Amino acid sequence: MTPPDPVSLRWLALLVVLAAPRFAMAVAPAAPSGCYAFTLNPVGANASIAFYFTDTATTETKWKIQVSVNSGAYTDLATVDSTSTAATGPTGVTWGAASINTTYRFKVLAGNGTELSAPSNIATVGTYPLNGPVNLTVTALDPRTGT
């Protein structure tokens, strides 16, 4: 038996490589940043929360917003099409289903196809009962920095 010709083996290897299916590796988008939340109507049965974040990705097609109630496990609150809103500056979501006397923690992930980014920072906000505290002193803080 004679050994195969080296040139023929190289051509065969090249044909195998060219005939192989091409798989593009999906890369997760960059994580959103600068998340913050505040109550629009902080007391009573109609409590609502505004949640904002900065879009740092260029390849996302959706944002997955997750919420934790009173330090519980995070659950999916909504998946939003990233092309449904202008992403100039902070992107915002308003949620009107908040309960009174509850602490909410929000985070957002950017996604494209099945790939998801790392989660953003966590934004925490609370709602309060109608019979809230008395003699309360309020100091205005920047919700992004806490100062």
mmCIF file of C-alpha atoms in Angstrom:
data_model
loop_
_atom_site.group_PDB
_atom_site.id
_atom_site.type_symbol
_atom_site.label_atom_id
_atom_site.label_comp_id
_atom_site.label_asym_id
_atom_site.label_seq_id
_atom_site.Cartn_x
_atom_site.Cartn_y
_atom_site.Cartn_z
ATOM 1 C CA MET A 1 0.000 0.000 0.000
ATOM 2 C CA THR A 2 1.400 3.399 -0.951
ATOM 3 C CA PRO A 3 1.039 6.363 1.370
ATOM 4 C CA PRO A 4 -1.391 9.094 0.268
ATOM 5 C CA ASP A 5 0.000 12.038 -1.620
ATOM 6 C CA PRO A 6 0.574 14.981 0.849
ATOM 7 C CA VAL A 7 -0.909 17.463 -1.636
ATOM 8 C CA SER A 8 -4.085 15.393 -1.909
ATOM 9 C CA LEU A 9 -4.390 15.277 1.888
ATOM 10 C CA ARG A 10 -4.083 19.081 2.099
ATOM 11 C CA TRP A 11 -6.816 19.507 -0.525
ATOM 12 C CA LEU A 12 -9.020 17.026 1.283
ATOM 13 C CA ALA A 13 -8.521 18.903 4.602
ATOM 14 C CA LEU A 14 -9.347 22.205 2.898
ATOM 15 C CA LEU A 15 -12.544 20.747 1.412
ATOM 16 C CA VAL A 16 -13.616 19.432 4.809
ATOM 17 C CA VAL A 17 -13.060 22.850 6.383
ATOM 18 C CA LEU A 18 -14.938 24.653 3.606
ATOM 19 C CA ALA A 19 -17.836 22.201 3.701
ATOM 20 C CA ALA A 20 -18.271 22.399 7.487
ATOM 21 C CA PRO A 21 -21.316 24.380 8.649
ATOM 22 C CA ARG A 22 -20.586 27.874 9.895
ATOM 23 C CA PHE A 23 -21.704 28.703 13.411
ATOM 24 C CA ALA A 24 -21.527 32.269 14.590
ATOM 25 C CA MET A 25 -20.730 32.540 18.242
ATOM 26 C CA ALA A 26 -23.373 34.665 19.938
ATOM 27 C CA VAL A 27 -21.865 37.268 22.218
ATOM 28 C CA ALA A 28 -23.852 38.703 25.074
ATOM 29 C CA PRO A 29 -24.336 42.483 24.944
ATOM 30 C CA ALA A 30 -22.802 44.849 27.482
ATOM 31 C CA ALA A 31 -24.728 45.161 30.752
ATOM 32 C CA PRO A 32 -26.883 48.262 31.272
ATOM 33 C CA SER A 33 -25.657 50.670 33.949
ATOM 34 C CA GLY A 34 -26.768 53.603 36.055
ATOM 35 C CA CYS A 35 -30.014 52.031 37.257
ATOM 36 C CA TYR A 36 -32.143 54.005 39.651
ATOM 37 C CA ALA A 37 -35.765 53.933 40.736
ATOM 38 C CA PHE A 38 -38.126 56.264 42.539
ATOM 39 C CA THR A 39 -41.771 56.335 43.476
ATOM 40 C CA LEU A 40 -44.056 58.499 41.393
ATOM 41 C CA ASN A 41 -46.881 58.097 43.875
ATOM 42 C CA PRO A 42 -45.229 56.614 46.965
ATOM 43 C CA VAL A 43 -48.258 56.081 49.170
ATOM 44 C CA GLY A 44 -51.646 54.466 49.008
ATOM 45 C CA ALA A 45 -53.248 51.899 46.777
ATOM 46 C CA ASN A 46 -52.089 53.584 43.563
ATOM 47 C CA ALA A 47 -48.357 53.422 44.251
ATOM 48 C CA SER A 48 -46.282 53.510 41.076
ATOM 49 C CA ILE A 49 -42.550 53.302 40.436
ATOM 50 C CA ALA A 50 -40.323 54.720 37.707
ATOM 51 C CA PHE A 51 -37.218 52.713 36.902
ATOM 52 C CA TYR A 52 -34.419 54.082 34.697
ATOM 53 C CA PHE A 53 -31.179 52.689 33.302
ATOM 54 C CA THR A 54 -28.531 53.633 30.749
ATOM 55 C CA ASP A 55 -28.212 51.502 27.638
ATOM 56 C CA THR A 56 -24.508 50.722 27.198
ATOM 57 C CA ALA A 57 -24.837 48.032 24.504
ATOM 58 C CA THR A 58 -25.016 48.365 20.738
ATOM 59 C CA THR A 59 -26.039 44.799 19.931
ATOM 60 C CA GLU A 60 -29.064 44.245 22.188
ATOM 61 C CA THR A 61 -32.533 43.561 20.843
ATOM 62 C CA LYS A 62 -34.337 43.425 24.189
ATOM 63 C CA TRP A 63 -34.110 44.327 27.850
ATOM 64 C CA LYS A 64 -35.228 41.910 30.536
ATOM 65 C CA ILE A 65 -36.372 43.714 33.683
ATOM 66 C CA GLN A 66 -36.406 41.753 36.917
ATOM 67 C CA VAL A 67 -37.832 42.650 40.317
ATOM 68 C CA SER A 68 -37.341 41.384 43.852
ATOM 69 C CA VAL A 69 -40.089 42.077 46.389
ATOM 70 C CA ASN A 70 -39.067 42.496 50.041
ATOM 71 C CA SER A 71 -35.670 40.787 49.426
ATOM 72 C CA GLY A 72 -37.236 37.748 47.752
ATOM 73 C CA ALA A 73 -35.942 36.008 44.640
ATOM 74 C CA TYR A 74 -35.798 38.000 41.414
ATOM 75 C CA THR A 75 -38.577 37.311 38.926
ATOM 76 C CA ASP A 76 -39.072 38.579 35.385
ATOM 77 C CA LEU A 77 -41.207 41.706 35.412
ATOM 78 C CA ALA A 78 -41.093 42.448 31.678
ATOM 79 C CA THR A 79 -39.131 41.944 28.491
ATOM 80 C CA VAL A 80 -39.032 45.113 26.420
ATOM 81 C CA ASP A 81 -38.046 45.381 22.762
ATOM 82 C CA SER A 82 -35.003 47.659 22.741
ATOM 83 C CA THR A 83 -36.142 49.308 19.514
ATOM 84 C CA SER A 84 -39.482 50.329 21.027
ATOM 85 C CA THR A 85 -38.038 53.391 22.740
ATOM 86 C CA ALA A 86 -35.453 56.024 21.962
ATOM 87 C CA ALA A 87 -32.262 55.165 23.809
ATOM 88 C CA THR A 88 -30.859 58.667 24.082
ATOM 89 C CA GLY A 89 -29.999 59.075 27.730
ATOM 90 C CA PRO A 90 -31.690 56.993 30.416
ATOM 91 C CA THR A 91 -34.325 54.518 29.298
ATOM 92 C CA GLY A 92 -37.328 54.370 31.576
ATOM 93 C CA VAL A 93 -40.112 52.033 32.555
ATOM 94 C CA THR A 94 -43.084 52.994 34.716
ATOM 95 C CA TRP A 95 -44.720 50.271 36.772
ATOM 96 C CA GLY A 96 -48.065 50.982 38.415
ATOM 97 C CA ALA A 97 -48.627 47.685 40.227
ATOM 98 C CA ALA A 98 -46.661 48.472 43.368
ATOM 99 C CA SER A 99 -48.069 47.573 46.770
ATOM 100 C CA ILE A 100 -47.838 49.810 49.821
ATOM 101 C CA ASN A 101 -45.285 49.209 52.567
ATOM 102 C CA THR A 102 -43.078 47.171 50.234
ATOM 103 C CA THR A 103 -39.432 47.336 49.169
ATOM 104 C CA TYR A 104 -38.650 46.654 45.502
ATOM 105 C CA ARG A 105 -35.264 45.933 43.940
ATOM 106 C CA PHE A 106 -34.903 46.218 40.175
ATOM 107 C CA LYS A 107 -32.195 45.097 37.777
ATOM 108 C CA VAL A 108 -32.067 44.865 34.003
ATOM 109 C CA LEU A 109 -30.236 42.629 31.532
ATOM 110 C CA ALA A 110 -29.635 43.342 27.848
ATOM 111 C CA GLY A 111 -30.262 40.496 25.435
ATOM 112 C CA ASN A 112 -29.847 39.493 21.823
ATOM 113 C CA GLY A 113 -31.364 36.180 20.825
ATOM 114 C CA THR A 114 -30.726 33.748 23.652
ATOM 115 C CA GLU A 115 -27.697 35.581 25.079
ATOM 116 C CA LEU A 116 -28.140 37.856 28.114
ATOM 117 C CA SER A 117 -25.720 40.357 29.582
ATOM 118 C CA ALA A 118 -24.630 40.420 33.174
ATOM 119 C CA PRO A 119 -27.215 42.189 35.335
ATOM 120 C CA SER A 120 -27.050 45.926 35.902
ATOM 121 C CA ASN A 121 -26.570 47.454 39.309
ATOM 122 C CA ILE A 122 -29.581 47.098 41.590
ATOM 123 C CA ALA A 123 -31.989 49.994 42.128
ATOM 124 C CA THR A 124 -33.966 49.890 45.386
ATOM 125 C CA VAL A 125 -37.160 51.789 46.173
ATOM 126 C CA GLY A 126 -39.890 51.506 48.791
ATOM 127 C CA THR A 127 -43.540 52.424 49.098
ATOM 128 C CA TYR A 128 -45.208 53.491 52.308
ATOM 129 C CA PRO A 129 -48.655 53.164 53.916
ATOM 130 C CA LEU A 130 -51.051 56.091 54.025
ATOM 131 C CA ASN A 131 -50.515 56.382 57.777
ATOM 132 C CA GLY A 132 -46.772 56.860 57.337
ATOM 133 C CA PRO A 133 -44.340 58.270 59.865
ATOM 134 C CA VAL A 134 -44.935 61.588 61.618
ATOM 135 C CA ASN A 135 -42.351 64.325 62.202
ATOM 136 C CA LEU A 136 -40.340 63.057 59.272
ATOM 137 C CA THR A 137 -37.469 65.188 57.977
ATOM 138 C CA VAL A 138 -36.848 64.845 54.249
ATOM 139 C CA THR A 139 -33.496 65.495 52.587
ATOM 140 C CA ALA A 140 -33.277 65.529 48.800
ATOM 141 C CA LEU A 141 -30.699 63.092 47.412
ATOM 142 C CA ASP A 142 -29.536 62.373 43.898
ATOM 143 C CA PRO A 143 -31.112 58.910 43.204
ATOM 144 C CA ARG A 144 -28.110 57.923 41.092
ATOM 145 C CA THR A 145 -25.405 58.661 43.646
ATOM 146 C CA GLY A 146 -27.261 58.708 46.955
ATOM 147 C CA THR A 147 -25.636 61.997 47.956
#
